[in-house]
mmCIF file of C-alpha atoms and ligand atoms in Angstrom:
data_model
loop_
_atom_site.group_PDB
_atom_site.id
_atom_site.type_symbol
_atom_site.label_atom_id
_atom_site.label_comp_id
_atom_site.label_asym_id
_atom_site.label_seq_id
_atom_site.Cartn_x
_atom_site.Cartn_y
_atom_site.Cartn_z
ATOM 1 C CA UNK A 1 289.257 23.811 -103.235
ATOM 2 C CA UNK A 2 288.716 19.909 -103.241
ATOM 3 C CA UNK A 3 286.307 18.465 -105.220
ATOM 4 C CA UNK A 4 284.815 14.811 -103.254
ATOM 5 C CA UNK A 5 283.514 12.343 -104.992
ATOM 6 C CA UNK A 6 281.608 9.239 -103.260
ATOM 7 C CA UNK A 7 281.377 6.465 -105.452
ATOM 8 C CA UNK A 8 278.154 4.037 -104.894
ATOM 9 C CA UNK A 9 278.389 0.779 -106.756
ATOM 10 C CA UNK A 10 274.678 -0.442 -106.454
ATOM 11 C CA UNK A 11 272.216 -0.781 -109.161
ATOM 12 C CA UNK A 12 268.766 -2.726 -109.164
ATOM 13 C CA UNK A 13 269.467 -4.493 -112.058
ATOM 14 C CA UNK A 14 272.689 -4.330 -114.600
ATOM 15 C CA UNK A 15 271.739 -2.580 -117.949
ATOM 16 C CA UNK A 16 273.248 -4.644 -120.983
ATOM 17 C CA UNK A 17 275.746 -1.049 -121.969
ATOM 18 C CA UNK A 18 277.502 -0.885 -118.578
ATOM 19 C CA UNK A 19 280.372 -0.802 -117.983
ATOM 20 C CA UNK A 20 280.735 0.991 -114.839
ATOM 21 C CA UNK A 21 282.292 -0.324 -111.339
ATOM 22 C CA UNK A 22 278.829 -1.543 -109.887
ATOM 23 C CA UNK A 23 277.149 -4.890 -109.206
ATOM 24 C CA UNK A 24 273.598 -5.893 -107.636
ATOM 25 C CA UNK A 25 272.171 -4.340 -105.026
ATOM 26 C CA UNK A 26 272.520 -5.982 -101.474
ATOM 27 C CA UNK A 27 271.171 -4.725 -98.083
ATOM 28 C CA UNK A 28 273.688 -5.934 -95.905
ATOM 29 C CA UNK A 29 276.778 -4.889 -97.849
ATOM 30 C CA UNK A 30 275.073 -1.664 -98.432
ATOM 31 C CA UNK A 31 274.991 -1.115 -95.092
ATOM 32 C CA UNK A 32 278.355 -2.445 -94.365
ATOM 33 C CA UNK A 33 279.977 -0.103 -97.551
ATOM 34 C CA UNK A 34 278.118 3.094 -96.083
ATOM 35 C CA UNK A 35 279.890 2.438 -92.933
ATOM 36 C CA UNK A 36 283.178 2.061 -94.827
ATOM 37 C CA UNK A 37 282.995 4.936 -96.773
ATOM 38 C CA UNK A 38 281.914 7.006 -93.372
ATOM 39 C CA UNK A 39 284.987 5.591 -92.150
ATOM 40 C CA UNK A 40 287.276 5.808 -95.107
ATOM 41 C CA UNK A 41 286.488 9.894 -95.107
ATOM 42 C CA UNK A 42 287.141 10.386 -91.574
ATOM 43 C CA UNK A 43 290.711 9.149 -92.035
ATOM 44 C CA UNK A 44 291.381 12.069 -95.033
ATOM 45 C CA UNK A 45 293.266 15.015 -94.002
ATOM 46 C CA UNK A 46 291.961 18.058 -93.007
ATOM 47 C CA UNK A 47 291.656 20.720 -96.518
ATOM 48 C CA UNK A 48 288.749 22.942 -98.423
ATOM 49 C CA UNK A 49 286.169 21.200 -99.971
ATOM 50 C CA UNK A 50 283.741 23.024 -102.130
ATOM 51 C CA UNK A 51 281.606 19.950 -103.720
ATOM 52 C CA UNK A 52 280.737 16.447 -102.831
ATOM 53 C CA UNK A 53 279.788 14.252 -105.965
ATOM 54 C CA UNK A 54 277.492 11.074 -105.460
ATOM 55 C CA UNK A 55 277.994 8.911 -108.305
ATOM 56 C CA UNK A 56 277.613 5.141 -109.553
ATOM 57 C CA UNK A 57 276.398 2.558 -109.377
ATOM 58 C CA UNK A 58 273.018 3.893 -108.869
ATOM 59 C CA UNK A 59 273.451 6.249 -105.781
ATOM 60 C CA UNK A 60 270.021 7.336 -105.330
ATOM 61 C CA UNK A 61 269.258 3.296 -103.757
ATOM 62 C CA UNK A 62 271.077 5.125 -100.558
ATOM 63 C CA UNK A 63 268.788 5.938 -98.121
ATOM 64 C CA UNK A 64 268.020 9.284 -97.183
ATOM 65 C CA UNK A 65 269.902 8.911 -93.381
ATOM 66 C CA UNK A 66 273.280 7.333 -95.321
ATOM 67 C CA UNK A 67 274.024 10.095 -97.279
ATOM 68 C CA UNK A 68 273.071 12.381 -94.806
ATOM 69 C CA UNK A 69 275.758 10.438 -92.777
ATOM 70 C CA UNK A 70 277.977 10.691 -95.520
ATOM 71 C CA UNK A 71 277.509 14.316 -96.018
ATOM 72 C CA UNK A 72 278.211 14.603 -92.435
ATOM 73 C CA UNK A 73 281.119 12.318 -92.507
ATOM 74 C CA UNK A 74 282.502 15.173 -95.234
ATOM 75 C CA UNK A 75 281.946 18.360 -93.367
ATOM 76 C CA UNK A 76 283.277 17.110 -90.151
ATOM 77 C CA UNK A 77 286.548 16.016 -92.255
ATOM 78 C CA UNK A 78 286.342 19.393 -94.682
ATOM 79 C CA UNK A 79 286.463 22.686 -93.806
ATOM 80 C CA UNK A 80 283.564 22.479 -96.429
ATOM 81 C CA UNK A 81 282.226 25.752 -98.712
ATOM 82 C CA UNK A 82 279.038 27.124 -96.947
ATOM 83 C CA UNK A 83 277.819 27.728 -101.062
ATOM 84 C CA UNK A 84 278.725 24.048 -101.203
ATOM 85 C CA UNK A 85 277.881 21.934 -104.487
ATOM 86 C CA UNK A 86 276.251 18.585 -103.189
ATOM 87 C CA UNK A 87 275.339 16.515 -106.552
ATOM 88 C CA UNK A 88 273.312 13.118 -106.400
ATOM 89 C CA UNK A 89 273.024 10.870 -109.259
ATOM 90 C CA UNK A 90 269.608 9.523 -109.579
ATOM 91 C CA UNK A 91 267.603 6.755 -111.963
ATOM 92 C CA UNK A 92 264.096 8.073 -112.371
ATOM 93 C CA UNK A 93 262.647 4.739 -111.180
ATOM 94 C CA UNK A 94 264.215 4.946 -107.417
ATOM 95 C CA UNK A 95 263.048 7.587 -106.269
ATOM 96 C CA UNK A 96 259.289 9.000 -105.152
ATOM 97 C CA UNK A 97 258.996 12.968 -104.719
ATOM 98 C CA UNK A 98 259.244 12.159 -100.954
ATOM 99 C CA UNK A 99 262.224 10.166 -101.164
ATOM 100 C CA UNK A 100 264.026 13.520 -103.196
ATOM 101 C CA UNK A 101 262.467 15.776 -100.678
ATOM 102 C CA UNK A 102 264.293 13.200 -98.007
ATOM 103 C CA UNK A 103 267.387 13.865 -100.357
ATOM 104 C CA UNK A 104 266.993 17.488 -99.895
ATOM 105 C CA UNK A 105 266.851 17.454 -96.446
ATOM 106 C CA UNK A 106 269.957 15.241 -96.288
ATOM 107 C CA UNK A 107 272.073 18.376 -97.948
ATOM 108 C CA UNK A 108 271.607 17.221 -101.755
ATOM 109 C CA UNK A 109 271.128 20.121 -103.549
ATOM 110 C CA UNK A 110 271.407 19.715 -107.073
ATOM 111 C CA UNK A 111 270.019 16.259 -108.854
ATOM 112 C CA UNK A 112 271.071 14.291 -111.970
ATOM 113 C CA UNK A 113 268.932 12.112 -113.251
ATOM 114 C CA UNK A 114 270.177 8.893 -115.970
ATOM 115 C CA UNK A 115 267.087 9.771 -118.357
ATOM 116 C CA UNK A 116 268.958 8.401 -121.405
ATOM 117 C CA UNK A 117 266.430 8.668 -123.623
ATOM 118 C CA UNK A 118 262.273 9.769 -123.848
ATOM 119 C CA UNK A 119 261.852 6.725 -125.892
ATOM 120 C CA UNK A 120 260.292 3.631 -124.461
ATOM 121 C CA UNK A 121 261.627 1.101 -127.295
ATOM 122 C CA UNK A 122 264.527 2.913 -126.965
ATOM 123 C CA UNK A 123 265.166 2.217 -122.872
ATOM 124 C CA UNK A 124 263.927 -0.740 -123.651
ATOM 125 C CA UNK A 125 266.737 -1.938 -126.103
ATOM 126 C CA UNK A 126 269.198 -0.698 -123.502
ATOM 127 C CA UNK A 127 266.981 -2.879 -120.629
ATOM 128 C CA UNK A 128 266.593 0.206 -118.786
ATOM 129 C CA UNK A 129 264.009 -0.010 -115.845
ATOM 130 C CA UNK A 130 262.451 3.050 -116.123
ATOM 131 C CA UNK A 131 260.136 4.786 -118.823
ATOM 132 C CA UNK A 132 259.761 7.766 -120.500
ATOM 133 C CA UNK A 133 256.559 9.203 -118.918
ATOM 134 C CA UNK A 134 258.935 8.101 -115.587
ATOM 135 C CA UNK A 135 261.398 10.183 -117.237
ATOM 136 C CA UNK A 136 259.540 12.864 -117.191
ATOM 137 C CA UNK A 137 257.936 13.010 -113.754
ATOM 138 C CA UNK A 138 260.729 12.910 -111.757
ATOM 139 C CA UNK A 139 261.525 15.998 -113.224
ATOM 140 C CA UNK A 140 258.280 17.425 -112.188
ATOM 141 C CA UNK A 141 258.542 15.650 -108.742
ATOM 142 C CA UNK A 142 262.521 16.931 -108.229
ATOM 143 C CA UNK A 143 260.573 20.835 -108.707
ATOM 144 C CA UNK A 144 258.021 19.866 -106.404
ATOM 145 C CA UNK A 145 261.014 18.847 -104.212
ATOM 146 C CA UNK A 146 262.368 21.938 -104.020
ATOM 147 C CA UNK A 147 265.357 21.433 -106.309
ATOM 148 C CA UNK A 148 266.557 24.273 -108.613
ATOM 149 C CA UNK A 149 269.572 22.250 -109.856
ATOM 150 C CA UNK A 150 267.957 19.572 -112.021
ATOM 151 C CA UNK A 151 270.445 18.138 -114.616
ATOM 152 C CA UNK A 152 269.665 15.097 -116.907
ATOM 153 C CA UNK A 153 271.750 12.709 -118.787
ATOM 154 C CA UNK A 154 270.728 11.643 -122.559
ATOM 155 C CA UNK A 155 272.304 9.143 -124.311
ATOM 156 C CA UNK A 156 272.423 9.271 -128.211
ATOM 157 C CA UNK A 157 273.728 6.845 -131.341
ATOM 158 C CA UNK A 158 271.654 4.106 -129.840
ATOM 159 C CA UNK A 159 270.575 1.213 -131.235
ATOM 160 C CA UNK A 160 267.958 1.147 -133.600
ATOM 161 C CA UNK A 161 268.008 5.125 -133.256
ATOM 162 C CA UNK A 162 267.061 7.567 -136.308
ATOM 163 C CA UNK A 163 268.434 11.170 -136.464
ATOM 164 C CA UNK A 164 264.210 11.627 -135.995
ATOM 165 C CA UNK A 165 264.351 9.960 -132.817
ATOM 166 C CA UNK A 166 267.323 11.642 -131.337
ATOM 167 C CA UNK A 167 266.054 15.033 -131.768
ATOM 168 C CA UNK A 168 262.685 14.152 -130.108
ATOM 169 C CA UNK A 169 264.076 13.369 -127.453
ATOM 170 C CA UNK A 170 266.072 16.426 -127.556
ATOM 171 C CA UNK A 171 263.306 18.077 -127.766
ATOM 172 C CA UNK A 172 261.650 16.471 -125.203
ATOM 173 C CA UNK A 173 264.344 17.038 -122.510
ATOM 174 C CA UNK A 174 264.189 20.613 -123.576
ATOM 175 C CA UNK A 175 260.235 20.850 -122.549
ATOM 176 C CA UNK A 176 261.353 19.440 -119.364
ATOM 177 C CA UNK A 177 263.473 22.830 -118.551
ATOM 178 C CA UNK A 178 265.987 21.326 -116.949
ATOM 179 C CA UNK A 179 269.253 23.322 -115.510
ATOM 180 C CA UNK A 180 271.607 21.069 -117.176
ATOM 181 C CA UNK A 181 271.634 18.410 -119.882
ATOM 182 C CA UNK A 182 275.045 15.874 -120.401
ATOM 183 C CA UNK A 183 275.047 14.485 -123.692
ATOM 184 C CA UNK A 184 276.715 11.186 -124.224
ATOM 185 C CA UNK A 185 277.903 8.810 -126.995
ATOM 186 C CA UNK A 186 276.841 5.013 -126.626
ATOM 187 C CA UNK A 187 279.677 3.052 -126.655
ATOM 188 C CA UNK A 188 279.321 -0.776 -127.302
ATOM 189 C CA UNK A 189 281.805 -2.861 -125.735
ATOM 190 C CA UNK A 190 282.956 -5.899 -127.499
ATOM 191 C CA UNK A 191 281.498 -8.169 -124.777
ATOM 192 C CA UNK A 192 278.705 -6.248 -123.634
ATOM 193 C CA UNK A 193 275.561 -8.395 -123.355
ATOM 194 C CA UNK A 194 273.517 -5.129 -125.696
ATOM 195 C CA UNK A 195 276.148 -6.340 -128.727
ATOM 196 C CA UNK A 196 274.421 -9.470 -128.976
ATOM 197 C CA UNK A 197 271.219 -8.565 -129.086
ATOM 198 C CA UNK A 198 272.154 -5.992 -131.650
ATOM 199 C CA UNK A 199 273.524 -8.445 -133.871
ATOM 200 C CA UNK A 200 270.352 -10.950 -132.844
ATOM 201 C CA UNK A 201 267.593 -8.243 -133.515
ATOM 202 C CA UNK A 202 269.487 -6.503 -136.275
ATOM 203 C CA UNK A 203 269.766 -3.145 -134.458
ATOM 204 C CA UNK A 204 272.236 -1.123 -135.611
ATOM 205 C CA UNK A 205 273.874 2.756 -134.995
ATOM 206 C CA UNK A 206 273.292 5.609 -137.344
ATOM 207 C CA UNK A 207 276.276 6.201 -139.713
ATOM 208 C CA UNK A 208 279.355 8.570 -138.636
ATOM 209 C CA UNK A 209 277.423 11.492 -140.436
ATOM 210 C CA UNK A 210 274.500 10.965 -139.233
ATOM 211 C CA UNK A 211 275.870 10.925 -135.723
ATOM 212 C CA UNK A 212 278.150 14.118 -136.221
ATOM 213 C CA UNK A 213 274.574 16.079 -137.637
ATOM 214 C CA UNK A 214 272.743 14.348 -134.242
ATOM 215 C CA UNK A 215 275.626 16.076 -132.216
ATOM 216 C CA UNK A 216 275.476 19.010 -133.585
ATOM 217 C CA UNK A 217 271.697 19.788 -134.388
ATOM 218 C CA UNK A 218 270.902 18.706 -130.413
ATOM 219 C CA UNK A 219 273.761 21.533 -129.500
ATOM 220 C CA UNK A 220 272.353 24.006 -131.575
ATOM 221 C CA UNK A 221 268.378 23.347 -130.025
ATOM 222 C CA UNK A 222 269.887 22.989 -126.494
ATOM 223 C CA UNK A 223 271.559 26.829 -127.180
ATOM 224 C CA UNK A 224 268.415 27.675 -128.637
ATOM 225 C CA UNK A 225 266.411 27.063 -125.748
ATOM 226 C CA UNK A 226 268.958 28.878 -123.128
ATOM 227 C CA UNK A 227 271.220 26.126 -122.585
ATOM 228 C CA UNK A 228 274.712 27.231 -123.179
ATOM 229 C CA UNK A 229 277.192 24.723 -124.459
ATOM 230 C CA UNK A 230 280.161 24.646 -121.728
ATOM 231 C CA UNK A 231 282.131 21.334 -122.283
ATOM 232 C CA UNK A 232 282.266 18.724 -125.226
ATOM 233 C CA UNK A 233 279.402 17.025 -123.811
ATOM 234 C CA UNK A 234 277.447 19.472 -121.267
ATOM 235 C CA UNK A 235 275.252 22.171 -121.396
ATOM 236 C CA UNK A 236 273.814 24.828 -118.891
ATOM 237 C CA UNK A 237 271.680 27.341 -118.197
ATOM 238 C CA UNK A 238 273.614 30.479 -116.522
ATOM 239 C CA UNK A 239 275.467 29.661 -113.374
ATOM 240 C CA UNK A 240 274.104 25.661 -113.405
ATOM 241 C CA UNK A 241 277.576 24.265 -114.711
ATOM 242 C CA UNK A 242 278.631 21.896 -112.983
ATOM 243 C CA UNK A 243 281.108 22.763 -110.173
ATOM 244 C CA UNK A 244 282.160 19.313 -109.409
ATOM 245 C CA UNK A 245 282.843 17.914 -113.084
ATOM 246 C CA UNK A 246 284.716 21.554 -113.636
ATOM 247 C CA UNK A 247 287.612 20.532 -111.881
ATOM 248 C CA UNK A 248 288.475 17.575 -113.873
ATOM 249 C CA UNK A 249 288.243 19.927 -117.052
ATOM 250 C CA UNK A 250 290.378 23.198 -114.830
ATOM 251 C CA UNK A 251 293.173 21.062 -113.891
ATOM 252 C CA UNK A 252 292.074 20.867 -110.247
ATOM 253 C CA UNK A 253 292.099 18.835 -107.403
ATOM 254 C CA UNK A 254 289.557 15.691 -106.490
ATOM 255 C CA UNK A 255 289.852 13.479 -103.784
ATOM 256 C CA UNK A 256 287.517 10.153 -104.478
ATOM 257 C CA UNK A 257 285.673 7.519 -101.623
ATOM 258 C CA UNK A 258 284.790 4.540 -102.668
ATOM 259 C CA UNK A 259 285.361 1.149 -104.654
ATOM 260 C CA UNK A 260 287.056 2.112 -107.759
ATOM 261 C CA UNK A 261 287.404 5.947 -106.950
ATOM 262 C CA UNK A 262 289.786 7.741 -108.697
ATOM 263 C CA UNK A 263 291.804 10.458 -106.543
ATOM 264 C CA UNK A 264 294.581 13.103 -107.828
ATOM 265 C CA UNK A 265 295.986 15.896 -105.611
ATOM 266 C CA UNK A 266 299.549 17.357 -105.606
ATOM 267 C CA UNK A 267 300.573 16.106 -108.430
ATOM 268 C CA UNK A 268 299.549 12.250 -107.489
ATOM 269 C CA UNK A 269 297.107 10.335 -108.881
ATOM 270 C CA UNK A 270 295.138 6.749 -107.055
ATOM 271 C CA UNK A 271 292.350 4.460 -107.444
ATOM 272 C CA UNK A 272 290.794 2.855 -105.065
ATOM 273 C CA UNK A 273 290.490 -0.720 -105.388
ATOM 274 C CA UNK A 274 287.560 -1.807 -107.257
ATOM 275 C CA UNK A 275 286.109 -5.063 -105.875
ATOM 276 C CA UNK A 276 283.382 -3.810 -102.948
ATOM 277 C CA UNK A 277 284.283 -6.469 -100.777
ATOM 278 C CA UNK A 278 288.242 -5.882 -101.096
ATOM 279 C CA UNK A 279 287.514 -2.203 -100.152
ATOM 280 C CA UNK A 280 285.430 -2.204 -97.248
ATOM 281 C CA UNK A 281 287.763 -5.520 -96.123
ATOM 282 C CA UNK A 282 290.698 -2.954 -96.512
ATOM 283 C CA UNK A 283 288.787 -0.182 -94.387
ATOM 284 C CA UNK A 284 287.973 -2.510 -91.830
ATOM 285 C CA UNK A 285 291.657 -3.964 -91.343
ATOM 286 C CA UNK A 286 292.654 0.047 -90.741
ATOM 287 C CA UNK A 287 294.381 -0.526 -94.366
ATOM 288 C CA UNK A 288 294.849 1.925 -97.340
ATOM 289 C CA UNK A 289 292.342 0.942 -99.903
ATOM 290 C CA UNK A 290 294.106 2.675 -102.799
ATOM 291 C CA UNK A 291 296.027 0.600 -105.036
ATOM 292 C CA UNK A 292 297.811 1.791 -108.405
ATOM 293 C CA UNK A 293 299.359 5.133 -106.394
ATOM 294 C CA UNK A 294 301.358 6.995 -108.964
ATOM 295 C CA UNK A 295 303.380 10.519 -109.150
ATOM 296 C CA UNK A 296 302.444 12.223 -112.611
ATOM 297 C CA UNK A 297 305.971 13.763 -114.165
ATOM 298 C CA UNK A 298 305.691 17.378 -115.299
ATOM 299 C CA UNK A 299 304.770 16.237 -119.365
ATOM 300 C CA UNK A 300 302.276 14.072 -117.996
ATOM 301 C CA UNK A 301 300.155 16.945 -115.815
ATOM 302 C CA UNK A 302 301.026 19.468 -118.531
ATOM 303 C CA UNK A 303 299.764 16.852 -121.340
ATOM 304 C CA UNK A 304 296.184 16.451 -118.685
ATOM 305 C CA UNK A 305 295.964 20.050 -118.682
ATOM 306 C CA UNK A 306 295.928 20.734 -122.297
ATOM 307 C CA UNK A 307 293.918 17.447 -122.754
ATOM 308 C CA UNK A 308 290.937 18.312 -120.358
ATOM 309 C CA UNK A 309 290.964 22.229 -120.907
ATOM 310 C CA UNK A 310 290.423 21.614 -124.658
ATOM 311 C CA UNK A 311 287.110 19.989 -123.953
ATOM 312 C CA UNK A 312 286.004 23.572 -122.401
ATOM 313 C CA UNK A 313 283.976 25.223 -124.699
ATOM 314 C CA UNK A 314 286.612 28.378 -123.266
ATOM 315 C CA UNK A 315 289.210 26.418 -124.385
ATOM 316 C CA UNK A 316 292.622 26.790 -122.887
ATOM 317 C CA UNK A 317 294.383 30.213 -121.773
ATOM 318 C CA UNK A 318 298.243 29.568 -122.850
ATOM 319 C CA UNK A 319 299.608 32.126 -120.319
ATOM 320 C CA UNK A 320 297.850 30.431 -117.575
ATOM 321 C CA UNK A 321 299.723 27.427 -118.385
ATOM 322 C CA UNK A 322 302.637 29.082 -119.404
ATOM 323 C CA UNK A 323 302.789 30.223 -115.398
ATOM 324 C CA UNK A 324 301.636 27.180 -113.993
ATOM 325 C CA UNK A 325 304.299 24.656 -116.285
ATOM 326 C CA UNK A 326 306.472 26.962 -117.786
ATOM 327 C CA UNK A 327 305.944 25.538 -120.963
ATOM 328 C CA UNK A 328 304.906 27.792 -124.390
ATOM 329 C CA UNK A 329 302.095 25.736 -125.291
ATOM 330 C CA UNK A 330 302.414 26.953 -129.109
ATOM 331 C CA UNK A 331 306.030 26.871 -129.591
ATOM 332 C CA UNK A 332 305.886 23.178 -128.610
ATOM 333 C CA UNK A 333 302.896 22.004 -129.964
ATOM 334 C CA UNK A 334 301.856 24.784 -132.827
ATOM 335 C CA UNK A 335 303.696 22.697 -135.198
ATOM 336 C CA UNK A 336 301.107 19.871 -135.469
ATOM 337 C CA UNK A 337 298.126 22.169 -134.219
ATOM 338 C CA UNK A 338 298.356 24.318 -137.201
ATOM 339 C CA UNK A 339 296.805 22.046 -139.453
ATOM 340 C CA UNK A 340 293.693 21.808 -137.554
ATOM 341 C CA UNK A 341 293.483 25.441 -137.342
ATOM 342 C CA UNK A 342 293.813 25.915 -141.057
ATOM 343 C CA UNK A 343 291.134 23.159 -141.274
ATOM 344 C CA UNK A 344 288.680 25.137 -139.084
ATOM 345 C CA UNK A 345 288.323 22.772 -136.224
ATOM 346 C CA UNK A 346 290.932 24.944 -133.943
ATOM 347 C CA UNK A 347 291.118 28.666 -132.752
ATOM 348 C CA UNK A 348 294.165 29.961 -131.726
ATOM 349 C CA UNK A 349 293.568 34.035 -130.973
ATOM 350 C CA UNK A 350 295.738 35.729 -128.350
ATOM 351 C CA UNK A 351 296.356 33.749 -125.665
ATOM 352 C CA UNK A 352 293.256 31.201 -126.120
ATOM 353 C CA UNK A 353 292.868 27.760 -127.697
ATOM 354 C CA UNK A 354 289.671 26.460 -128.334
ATOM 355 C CA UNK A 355 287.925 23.643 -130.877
ATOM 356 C CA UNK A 356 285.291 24.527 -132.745
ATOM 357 C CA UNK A 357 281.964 22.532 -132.945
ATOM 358 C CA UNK A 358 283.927 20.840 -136.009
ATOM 359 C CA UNK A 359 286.648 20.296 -134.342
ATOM 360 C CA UNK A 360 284.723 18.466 -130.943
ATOM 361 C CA UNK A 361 283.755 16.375 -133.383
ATOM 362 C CA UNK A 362 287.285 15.102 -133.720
ATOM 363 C CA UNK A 363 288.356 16.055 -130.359
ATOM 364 C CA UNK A 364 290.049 13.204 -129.965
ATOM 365 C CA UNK A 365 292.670 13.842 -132.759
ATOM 366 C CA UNK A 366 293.503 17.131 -131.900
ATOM 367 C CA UNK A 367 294.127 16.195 -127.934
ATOM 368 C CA UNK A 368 296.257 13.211 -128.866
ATOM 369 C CA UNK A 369 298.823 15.645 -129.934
ATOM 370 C CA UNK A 370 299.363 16.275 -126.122
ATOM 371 C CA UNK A 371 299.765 12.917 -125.124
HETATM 372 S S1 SF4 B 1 272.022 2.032 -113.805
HETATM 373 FE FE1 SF4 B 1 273.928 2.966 -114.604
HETATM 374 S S2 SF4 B 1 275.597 2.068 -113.375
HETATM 375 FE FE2 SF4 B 1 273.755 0.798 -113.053
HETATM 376 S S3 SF4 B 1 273.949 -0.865 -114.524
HETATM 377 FE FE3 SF4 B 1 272.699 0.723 -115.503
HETATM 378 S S4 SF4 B 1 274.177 2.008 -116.625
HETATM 379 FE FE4 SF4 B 1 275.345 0.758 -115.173
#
């Protein structure tokens, strides 16, 4: 089944790290871009559809009604899942408990909240809007809510950040009991406004070793505390994986609404284009806003495969792609794998391939093989 993803490219203010498709938040060409988007899905082809994704941007500036629109837009257009997966993301400052109760009613069932970190300098340094004791009441508010499909997003390697800090926050989302927790790494982008205020204030990121032990110490308390390590980056409690973010890692099938939103399905990939104003001029002219439409050859969705399946904690199952492609994965590629299984950061037993916590450290070097 489809997974649909419904990009939302608002935010109150722009943090100094971003580098996501978004800009400031407008009434009017909110309104106008929920109409386009309504618009946009009603023109997809009938399939399955099994989980609708709101990201951003900052989604949760939506009003309750438009993504109840939305929602309605998609299962008017879908033959949608009746156990359907209906994710909003969420920044703890813009949202009240009625406002998620609101959500709820809309057909939002599961929540992820941008927490980033339980450390006021620390949101502060990344000119965050919220706070940490915000942090941590929209939690309690999402319960109140009604939701039982609370992730939250936490950001590590920031700047300024000790291994000390890290793990308290770690610890912190953990008293929190949330469902699901993504990890991320802070990238700093040569001309994001944050890198010159590092270099102003003298803020700086751990070392590489430290940042490996951060990695792997927050896995090991996460597992500790019933969170089970599923992807590079993600971990859940039994059953709370993420359906929607699966499919990008099971070689499946996504369809994306939206400035910017990416789309692949029968062996084509698209974007949307990414300029707001360009897309819901498109939609409005009874245009195709996709741009960049391109049909991936047989090494390329083989090489996608093997690239996204290794981040699975599960790894890869060779025979499965051995039927799908009609490629032996090993006999190909066991050449220059070998050498990261003798080094401990790759298992290769039966018909599975899977990194080890070593190895996800250096993910990168062991997928570029397939590309
Ligand atoms: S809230 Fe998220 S999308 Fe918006 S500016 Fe901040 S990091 Fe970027």
């Amino acid at each position: 089944m489809l997974g649909l993803y419904v990009h939302v490219p608002f935010c109150s203010a722009i943090c100094n790290y971003c580098n996501f498709n978004r800009g400031l938040f407008d009434a009017d060409l909110k309104a106008r871009y929920v109409d386009a988007l309504v618009e946009e899905i009603k023109r997809a082809p009938r399939a399955a559809a099994d989980t609708i994704y709101f990201g951003g941007g900052t989604p949760s500036l939506l009003e309750p009604e438009e993504i109840a629109r939305i929602i309605a837009a998609c299962t008017s257009s879908f033959d949608m899942a009746d156990d359907r997966e209906v994710t909003l993301e969420a920044n703890p400052e813009s949202v009240t408990q009625a406002r998620l109760a609101a959500f709820k009613t809309a057909g939002v069932n599961r929540l992820s909240f941008g927490v980033q970190s339980l450390n006021d300098a620390e949101l502060q340094r990344l000119s965050r809007l919220h706070s940490a004791a915000r942090a941590r009441a929209v939690v309690a508010e999402a319960r109140a809510a009604g939701f039982d499909n609370v992730s939250i997003d936490l950001m590590m390697w920031l700047p300024g950040q000790q291994p000390s800090d890290w793990l308290a926050t770690v610890d912190g989302a953990i008293a929190l009991a949330p469902d699901h927790v993504s990890l991320y790494l802070l990238e700093v982008y040569p001309n994001a406004p944050l890198k010159e205020a590092m270099a102003r204030a003298r803020w700086s990121q751990a070392p590489d070793d430290d940042a490996a032990a951060m990695y792997t110490t927050a896995m090991e308390r996460l597992e500790d505390a019933g969170l089970r390590q599923y992807e590079i980056s993600n971990v859940a409690r039994a059953g709370r994986q993420s359906r929607h973010n699966l499919k990008y890692w099971t070689d499946g099938e996504w369809l994306g609404f939206g400035c910017g939103a990416h789309s692949t399905r029968d062996g084509v990939r698209w974007k949307n284009v990414s300029a707001t104003e360009d897309y819901i001029g498109r939609i409005s002219r009874q245009a195709s806003p996709a741009v960049d439409v391109r049909r991936l050859s047989p090494d390329e969705r083989l090489g996608d495969a093997l690239f996204t399946g290794l981040r699975l904690v599960d790894g890869i199952d060779l025979n499965a792609i051995d039927i799908r492609y009609g490629v032996d994965v090993w006999a190909r590629f066991g050449g220059e794998l070998q050498s990261f299984v003798d080094a401990g950061c790759l298992r290769h037993e039966g018909d599975g391939l899977r990194l080890t916590r070593e190895g996800m450290l250096i993910a990168h070097e062991v997928m570029a093989v397939f590309v």
